Amino acid sequence: MDATIAPHRIPPEMPQYGEENHIFELMQNMLEQLLIHQPEDPIPFMIQHLHRDNDNVPRIVILGPPASGKTTIAMWLCKHLNSSLLTLENLILNEFSYTATEARRLYLQRKTVPSALLVQLIQERLAEEDCIKQGWILDGIPETREQALRIQTLGITPRHVIVLSAPDTVLIERNLGKRIDPQTGEGHEEGCHRLGSELEDTGKEIYHTTFDWPPESEIQNRLMVPEDISELETAQKLLEYHRNIVRVIPSYPKILKVISADQPCVDVFYQALTYVQSNHRTNAPFTPRVLLLGPVGSGKSLQAALLAQKYRLVNVCCGQLLKEAVADRTTFGELIQPFFEKEMAVPDSLLMKVLSQRLDQQDCIQKGWVLHGVPRDLDQAHLLNRLGYNPNRVFFLNVPFDSIMERLTLRRIDPVTGERYHLMYKPPPTMEIQARLLQNPKDAEEQVKLKMDLFYRNSADLEQLYGSAITLNGDQDPYTVFEYIESGIINPLPKKIP
Amino acid sequence: METSSRELQAAEYLEKHQIKEVVSYLTSALLFFRPEKPKEYLISLLERLRIAKVTGVAFPFFMDNSNIVAMFEMMDSSGRGTISFVQYKEALKTLGLCTEDEDLQDDGHKITLDKFKEEVNKRMKEICEKTKGKDSESYQTAAGLLLLH
């Protein structure tokens, strides 16, 4: 019964199902919630958690010094991800809560809200329907380590933390150009007038004299200068920020990303969005089933060999399999040989049978595989799917035509030693060897062109079929390409916003 | 690294409510039956567990009596009617009925089918008693169902 006498043969459907439905992450999230809240009655709690189904909603914290563009980025992310934005100002302005009223009073007196009260406000707000269903973005909170720890003790954990950073001089200058449009934002004007000028800026669009000037002249005319943006005040705020942020960052070790705010707004937003849509690496068990696609000469065999060597995957090269079958004179080999002799393509059905035989072997199932050379067109791809060999990572290696020609047409082989040379990348050492080098007729220019055309005719269909494929630039040195492939395999696939 | 008091508290919580066993059972069921909608399936399993706890109806264990006999026969490949001590210990570990460092006495004799069944049922009953619902007597019936030959 134990694994030493008879090794456990886990049917491949199980790990495939587990990967597709993210069972590991599902269970992990449930356990996390159980341990944070430790309910007396775990089973109804688990049922409720599953009903809520909010494992993948955005939970983001954006931190950064004043004038880094936090609020702008936060608002854009909110609109894009359709989540709720929480800032100090809009938490205090909540009119339906006693805590908020208390907070407002203290804010008017001392210009800050005590951490305990603030965190209580956050807790109340996050328990509301819209935050649970659609996620939340905290803008500028936690500011201090105390706030960070309090939030953590309540069990509120963000999934992504973005810290914007820029040199102080840039920020001070930028702050001087800040302008506010008083007319955007929803209906808080009444409450705002009572609460002091800083709160008037709630939800208002922020513009800038140099970087983000609104195109419409009517907006330009009504822009106001906000209070306390003078150099001295900004410098003071920056000092305080630097003092505090150093102690907040260690609270979020693996989920933090620092983005430079010293670039155009759109670039910062794009980086933030890509980061927020990526999943973190999990400990889920994962057997890679990698498919490498690309025109002839793009480096598929080399990358497959590197992958097989480093991760001990099984390197399945379609062409190689067929040649081996013929050489070994197996039953399949006998059937394939006439096609080889006539130089015709082997029919799909036969091809699939040979592939199935290899991919069904125990070492492929247990260790995972790297497949290349197939599928060449949509029909083969559908056949693969139907047989159940679904790759969980697909890579397209793009290499421009000229590079491919260079790589292939300059290949030579020495008939005496059998050594392979390349006239540009690995030239033969002596003139004598060079004189006797031969070229493989398959590497002639016209043949290469033919094969490339064939690939590109089918590539559009294949790209559509494998929607989550990763496209790489194959025109670099092999180890760089290998690193890209590695990171594509190890990191979880980015999730697409529906 | 010393374990903080919160960690110890969390470990205690897991132990007290047998969370590990429940999660293990849920994951095994999911991977075995592979339903189209995993969350709905999990909800239905959890509802059944909840009802079982309250009313004492047969706890939907993964293994029942016929499985125990089948397991024994699988281990006893030569059909002698006994299994070795090592196999017995491994089987208990696989069923989740015995922890890694628990010290089972090896009384020198081989384990027969009856002894195996008896031990499995005894341990299952212990688990049932630990997680007893409101009405512990009605829960005994669930364990009793398991003991039926």
CSV table of N, CA, C and O in Angstrom, one decimal, chain A residues 267-338:
chain,number,residue,atom,x,y,z
A,267,ASP,N,2.8,55.5,-18.3
A,267,ASP,CA,3.7,54.4,-18.1
A,267,ASP,C,3.6,53.8,-16.7
A,267,ASP,O,3.6,52.6,-16.5
A,268,VAL,N,3.5,54.7,-15.7
A,268,VAL,CA,3.3,54.2,-14.4
A,268,VAL,C,2.1,53.4,-14.3
A,268,VAL,O,2.0,52.3,-13.7
A,269,PHE,N,1.0,53.9,-14.9
A,269,PHE,CA,-0.3,53.2,-14.8
A,269,PHE,C,-0.2,51.8,-15.5
A,269,PHE,O,-0.6,50.8,-14.9
A,270,TYR,N,0.5,51.8,-16.6
A,270,TYR,CA,0.6,50.5,-17.3
A,270,TYR,C,1.4,49.5,-16.5
A,270,TYR,O,1.0,48.3,-16.4
A,271,GLN,N,2.5,49.9,-15.9
A,271,GLN,CA,3.3,49.0,-15.0
A,271,GLN,C,2.4,48.5,-13.8
A,271,GLN,O,2.5,47.3,-13.5
A,272,ALA,N,1.7,49.5,-13.2
A,272,ALA,CA,0.9,49.1,-12.1
A,272,ALA,C,-0.1,48.1,-12.5
A,272,ALA,O,-0.4,47.1,-11.8
A,273,LEU,N,-0.8,48.3,-13.6
A,273,LEU,CA,-1.9,47.4,-14.0
A,273,LEU,C,-1.3,46.0,-14.3
A,273,LEU,O,-1.9,45.0,-13.9
A,274,THR,N,-0.2,45.9,-15.0
A,274,THR,CA,0.3,44.6,-15.3
A,274,THR,C,0.7,43.9,-14.0
A,274,THR,O,0.4,42.7,-13.9
A,275,TYR,N,1.3,44.6,-13.0
A,275,TYR,CA,1.6,44.0,-11.8
A,275,TYR,C,0.4,43.5,-11.1
A,275,TYR,O,0.4,42.4,-10.5
A,276,VAL,N,-0.6,44.3,-11.0
A,276,VAL,CA,-1.8,43.9,-10.3
A,276,VAL,C,-2.5,42.7,-10.9
A,276,VAL,O,-3.2,42.0,-10.2
A,277,GLN,N,-2.4,42.6,-12.2
A,277,GLN,CA,-3.1,41.5,-12.8
A,277,GLN,C,-2.2,40.2,-12.8
A,277,GLN,O,-2.7,39.2,-13.2
A,278,SER,N,-1.0,40.3,-12.3
A,278,SER,CA,-0.2,39.1,-12.2
A,278,SER,C,-0.5,38.4,-10.9
A,278,SER,O,-0.8,39.0,-9.9
A,279,ASN,N,-0.4,37.0,-10.9
A,279,ASN,CA,-0.5,36.3,-9.7
A,279,ASN,C,0.8,36.0,-9.1
A,279,ASN,O,1.8,35.9,-9.8
A,280,HIS,N,0.9,35.9,-7.8
A,280,HIS,CA,2.1,35.5,-7.2
A,280,HIS,C,2.4,34.1,-7.3
A,280,HIS,O,1.5,33.3,-7.5
A,281,ARG,N,3.7,33.7,-7.2
A,281,ARG,CA,4.0,32.3,-7.3
A,281,ARG,C,3.4,31.5,-6.1
A,281,ARG,O,3.5,32.0,-5.0
A,282,THR,N,2.9,30.4,-6.4
A,282,THR,CA,2.3,29.6,-5.3
A,282,THR,C,3.1,28.4,-5.1
A,282,THR,O,3.9,28.0,-5.9
A,283,ASN,N,2.8,27.6,-4.0
A,283,ASN,CA,3.5,26.4,-3.8
A,283,ASN,C,2.7,25.2,-4.4
A,283,ASN,O,2.9,24.1,-4.1
A,284,ALA,N,1.8,25.5,-5.3
A,284,ALA,CA,1.0,24.4,-5.9
A,284,ALA,C,1.9,23.5,-6.7
A,284,ALA,O,2.8,23.9,-7.4
A,285,PRO,N,1.6,22.2,-6.6
A,285,PRO,CA,2.4,21.2,-7.3
A,285,PRO,C,2.1,21.5,-8.8
A,285,PRO,O,1.0,21.7,-9.2
A,286,PHE,N,3.1,21.4,-9.6
A,286,PHE,CA,3.0,21.8,-11.0
A,286,PHE,C,3.9,20.9,-11.9
A,286,PHE,O,5.1,20.9,-11.7
A,287,THR,N,3.3,20.2,-12.8
A,287,THR,CA,4.2,19.5,-13.7
A,287,THR,C,4.1,20.2,-15.1
A,287,THR,O,3.1,20.3,-15.7
A,288,PRO,N,5.2,20.8,-15.5
A,288,PRO,CA,5.2,21.6,-16.7
A,288,PRO,C,4.9,20.7,-17.9
A,288,PRO,O,5.5,19.6,-18.1
A,289,ARG,N,4.0,21.2,-18.8
A,289,ARG,CA,3.8,20.5,-20.1
A,289,ARG,C,3.9,21.7,-21.1
A,289,ARG,O,2.9,22.4,-21.3
A,290,VAL,N,5.1,21.8,-21.6
A,290,VAL,CA,5.4,23.0,-22.4
A,290,VAL,C,5.3,22.7,-23.9
A,290,VAL,O,5.8,21.6,-24.3
A,291,LEU,N,4.8,23.7,-24.6
A,291,LEU,CA,4.7,23.5,-26.0
A,291,LEU,C,5.5,24.7,-26.6
A,291,LEU,O,5.3,25.8,-26.3
A,292,LEU,N,6.5,24.3,-27.5
A,292,LEU,CA,7.3,25.4,-28.1
A,292,LEU,C,6.9,25.5,-29.6
A,292,LEU,O,7.0,24.5,-30.3
A,293,LEU,N,6.5,26.7,-30.0
A,293,LEU,CA,6.1,26.8,-31.4
A,293,LEU,C,6.9,27.9,-32.0
A,293,LEU,O,7.3,28.9,-31.4
A,294,GLY,N,7.2,27.7,-33.3
A,294,GLY,CA,8.0,28.7,-34.0
A,294,GLY,C,8.5,28.2,-35.3
A,294,GLY,O,8.5,27.0,-35.5
A,295,PRO,N,8.9,29.1,-36.2
A,295,PRO,CA,9.3,28.6,-37.5
A,295,PRO,C,10.6,27.9,-37.4
A,295,PRO,O,11.3,27.8,-36.4
A,296,VAL,N,11.0,27.2,-38.5
A,296,VAL,CA,12.2,26.4,-38.5
A,296,VAL,C,13.4,27.3,-38.2
A,296,VAL,O,13.5,28.4,-38.7
A,297,GLY,N,14.3,26.9,-37.4
A,297,GLY,CA,15.5,27.7,-37.1
A,297,GLY,C,15.3,28.7,-36.0
A,297,GLY,O,16.2,29.5,-35.7
A,298,SER,N,14.1,28.7,-35.3
A,298,SER,CA,13.9,29.7,-34.2
A,298,SER,C,14.5,29.2,-32.9
A,298,SER,O,14.5,30.0,-32.0
A,299,GLY,N,15.1,28.0,-32.9
A,299,GLY,CA,15.8,27.6,-31.6
A,299,GLY,C,15.0,26.7,-30.8
A,299,GLY,O,15.3,26.5,-29.6
A,300,LYS,N,13.9,26.1,-31.3
A,300,LYS,CA,13.0,25.3,-30.5
A,300,LYS,C,13.8,24.1,-29.9
A,300,LYS,O,13.7,23.8,-28.7
A,301,SER,N,14.5,23.4,-30.7
A,301,SER,CA,15.2,22.2,-30.3
A,301,SER,C,16.2,22.5,-29.2
A,301,SER,O,16.3,21.8,-28.2
A,302,LEU,N,16.9,23.6,-29.4
A,302,LEU,CA,17.9,24.0,-28.4
A,302,LEU,C,17.3,24.3,-27.0
A,302,LEU,O,17.7,23.9,-26.0
A,303,GLN,N,16.2,25.1,-27.1
A,303,GLN,CA,15.5,25.5,-25.8
A,303,GLN,C,15.0,24.3,-25.2
A,303,GLN,O,15.0,24.1,-24.0
A,304,ALA,N,14.4,23.4,-26.0
A,304,ALA,CA,13.8,22.2,-25.4
A,304,ALA,C,14.9,21.3,-24.7
A,304,ALA,O,14.7,20.8,-23.6
A,305,ALA,N,16.1,21.3,-25.4
A,305,ALA,CA,17.2,20.5,-24.8
A,305,ALA,C,17.6,21.1,-23.4
A,305,ALA,O,17.8,20.5,-22.4
A,306,LEU,N,17.7,22.5,-23.4
A,306,LEU,CA,18.1,23.2,-22.2
A,306,LEU,C,17.1,22.9,-21.1
A,306,LEU,O,17.4,22.7,-19.9
A,307,LEU,N,15.8,23.0,-21.5
A,307,LEU,CA,14.8,22.8,-20.5
A,307,LEU,C,14.8,21.4,-19.9
A,307,LEU,O,14.7,21.2,-18.7
A,308,ALA,N,15.0,20.4,-20.8
A,308,ALA,CA,15.0,19.0,-20.4
A,308,ALA,C,16.2,18.8,-19.4
A,308,ALA,O,16.1,18.1,-18.5
A,309,GLN,N,17.3,19.5,-19.8
A,309,GLN,CA,18.5,19.3,-18.9
A,309,GLN,C,18.3,19.9,-17.5
A,309,GLN,O,18.5,19.2,-16.5
A,310,LYS,N,17.7,21.1,-17.5
A,310,LYS,CA,17.7,21.8,-16.2
A,310,LYS,C,16.5,21.3,-15.4
A,310,LYS,O,16.7,21.1,-14.2
A,311,TYR,N,15.4,21.1,-15.9
A,311,TYR,CA,14.2,20.7,-15.1
A,311,TYR,C,13.8,19.2,-15.2
A,311,TYR,O,12.8,18.8,-14.7
A,312,ARG,N,14.7,18.5,-15.9
A,312,ARG,CA,14.4,17.0,-16.1
A,312,ARG,C,13.1,16.7,-16.7
A,312,ARG,O,12.4,15.8,-16.3
A,313,LEU,N,12.7,17.6,-17.6
A,313,LEU,CA,11.4,17.2,-18.4
A,313,LEU,C,11.8,16.3,-19.5
A,313,LEU,O,13.0,16.2,-19.8
A,314,VAL,N,10.8,15.7,-20.1
A,314,VAL,CA,11.1,14.8,-21.2
A,314,VAL,C,11.0,15.6,-22.5
A,314,VAL,O,10.0,16.2,-22.8
A,315,ASN,N,12.1,15.5,-23.3
A,315,ASN,CA,12.2,16.3,-24.5
A,315,ASN,C,11.5,15.4,-25.6
A,315,ASN,O,12.1,14.4,-26.0
A,316,VAL,N,10.4,15.9,-26.1
A,316,VAL,CA,9.7,15.1,-27.1
A,316,VAL,C,9.7,15.9,-28.4
A,316,VAL,O,9.0,16.9,-28.6
A,317,CYS,N,10.6,15.5,-29.3
A,317,CYS,CA,10.6,16.2,-30.6
A,317,CYS,C,10.0,15.3,-31.6
A,317,CYS,O,10.3,14.2,-31.8
A,318,CYS,N,8.9,15.9,-32.2
A,318,CYS,CA,8.1,15.0,-33.1
A,318,CYS,C,8.9,14.4,-34.2
A,318,CYS,O,8.8,13.2,-34.4
A,319,GLY,N,9.7,15.2,-34.9
A,319,GLY,CA,10.5,14.6,-36.0
A,319,GLY,C,11.4,13.5,-35.5
A,319,GLY,O,11.6,12.5,-36.1
A,320,GLN,N,12.0,13.7,-34.4
A,320,GLN,CA,12.9,12.8,-33.8
A,320,GLN,C,12.2,11.5,-33.5
A,320,GLN,O,12.7,10.4,-33.8
A,321,LEU,N,11.0,11.6,-32.9
A,321,LEU,CA,10.3,10.4,-32.6
A,321,LEU,C,10.0,9.5,-33.8
A,321,LEU,O,10.2,8.3,-33.8
A,322,LEU,N,9.6,10.2,-34.9
A,322,LEU,CA,9.3,9.4,-36.1
A,322,LEU,C,10.6,8.8,-36.6
A,322,LEU,O,10.6,7.6,-37.0
A,323,LYS,N,11.7,9.5,-36.6
A,323,LYS,CA,13.0,8.9,-37.1
A,323,LYS,C,13.4,7.7,-36.3
A,323,LYS,O,13.8,6.7,-36.8
A,324,GLU,N,13.2,7.9,-35.0
A,324,GLU,CA,13.5,6.8,-34.1
A,324,GLU,C,12.7,5.5,-34.4
A,324,GLU,O,13.2,4.4,-34.4
A,325,ALA,N,11.4,5.8,-34.6
A,325,ALA,CA,10.5,4.7,-34.9
A,325,ALA,C,11.0,3.9,-36.1
A,325,ALA,O,11.0,2.7,-36.2
A,326,VAL,N,11.3,4.7,-37.2
A,326,VAL,CA,11.8,4.0,-38.4
A,326,VAL,C,13.1,3.3,-38.2
A,326,VAL,O,13.3,2.1,-38.6
A,327,ALA,N,14.0,3.9,-37.4
A,327,ALA,CA,15.3,3.3,-37.2
A,327,ALA,C,15.2,2.0,-36.4
A,327,ALA,O,15.9,1.0,-36.6
A,328,ASP,N,14.2,2.0,-35.4
A,328,ASP,CA,14.1,0.8,-34.6
A,328,ASP,C,13.2,-0.2,-35.3
A,328,ASP,O,13.1,-1.3,-34.7
A,329,ARG,N,12.7,0.1,-36.4
A,329,ARG,CA,11.9,-0.9,-37.2
A,329,ARG,C,10.7,-1.4,-36.3
A,329,ARG,O,10.4,-2.6,-36.3
A,330,THR,N,10.1,-0.5,-35.5
A,330,THR,CA,8.9,-0.9,-34.8
A,330,THR,C,7.7,-1.0,-35.8
A,330,THR,O,7.9,-0.6,-37.0
A,331,THR,N,6.6,-1.4,-35.3
A,331,THR,CA,5.4,-1.6,-36.2
A,331,THR,C,5.0,-0.2,-36.8
A,331,THR,O,4.8,-0.1,-38.0
A,332,PHE,N,5.1,0.8,-36.0
A,332,PHE,CA,4.8,2.2,-36.5
A,332,PHE,C,5.9,2.6,-37.5
A,332,PHE,O,5.6,3.2,-38.5
A,333,GLY,N,7.1,2.2,-37.2
A,333,GLY,CA,8.2,2.5,-38.1
A,333,GLY,C,8.0,2.0,-39.5
A,333,GLY,O,8.3,2.7,-40.5
A,334,GLU,N,7.5,0.7,-39.5
A,334,GLU,CA,7.2,0.2,-40.9
A,334,GLU,C,6.2,1.0,-41.6
A,334,GLU,O,6.3,1.2,-42.8
A,335,LEU,N,5.2,1.5,-40.9
A,335,LEU,CA,4.2,2.2,-41.5
A,335,LEU,C,4.7,3.6,-42.0
A,335,LEU,O,4.2,4.2,-43.0
A,336,ILE,N,5.6,4.1,-41.2
A,336,ILE,CA,6.1,5.5,-41.5
A,336,ILE,C,7.1,5.5,-42.7
A,336,ILE,O,7.2,6.4,-43.4
A,337,GLN,N,7.9,4.4,-42.8
A,337,GLN,CA,9.0,4.4,-43.7
A,337,GLN,C,8.6,4.8,-45.1
A,337,GLN,O,9.3,5.6,-45.7
A,338,PRO,N,7.5,4.3,-45.7
A,338,PRO,CA,7.2,4.7,-47.1
A,338,PRO,C,7.0,6.2,-47.2
A,338,PRO,O,7.4,6.8,-48.3
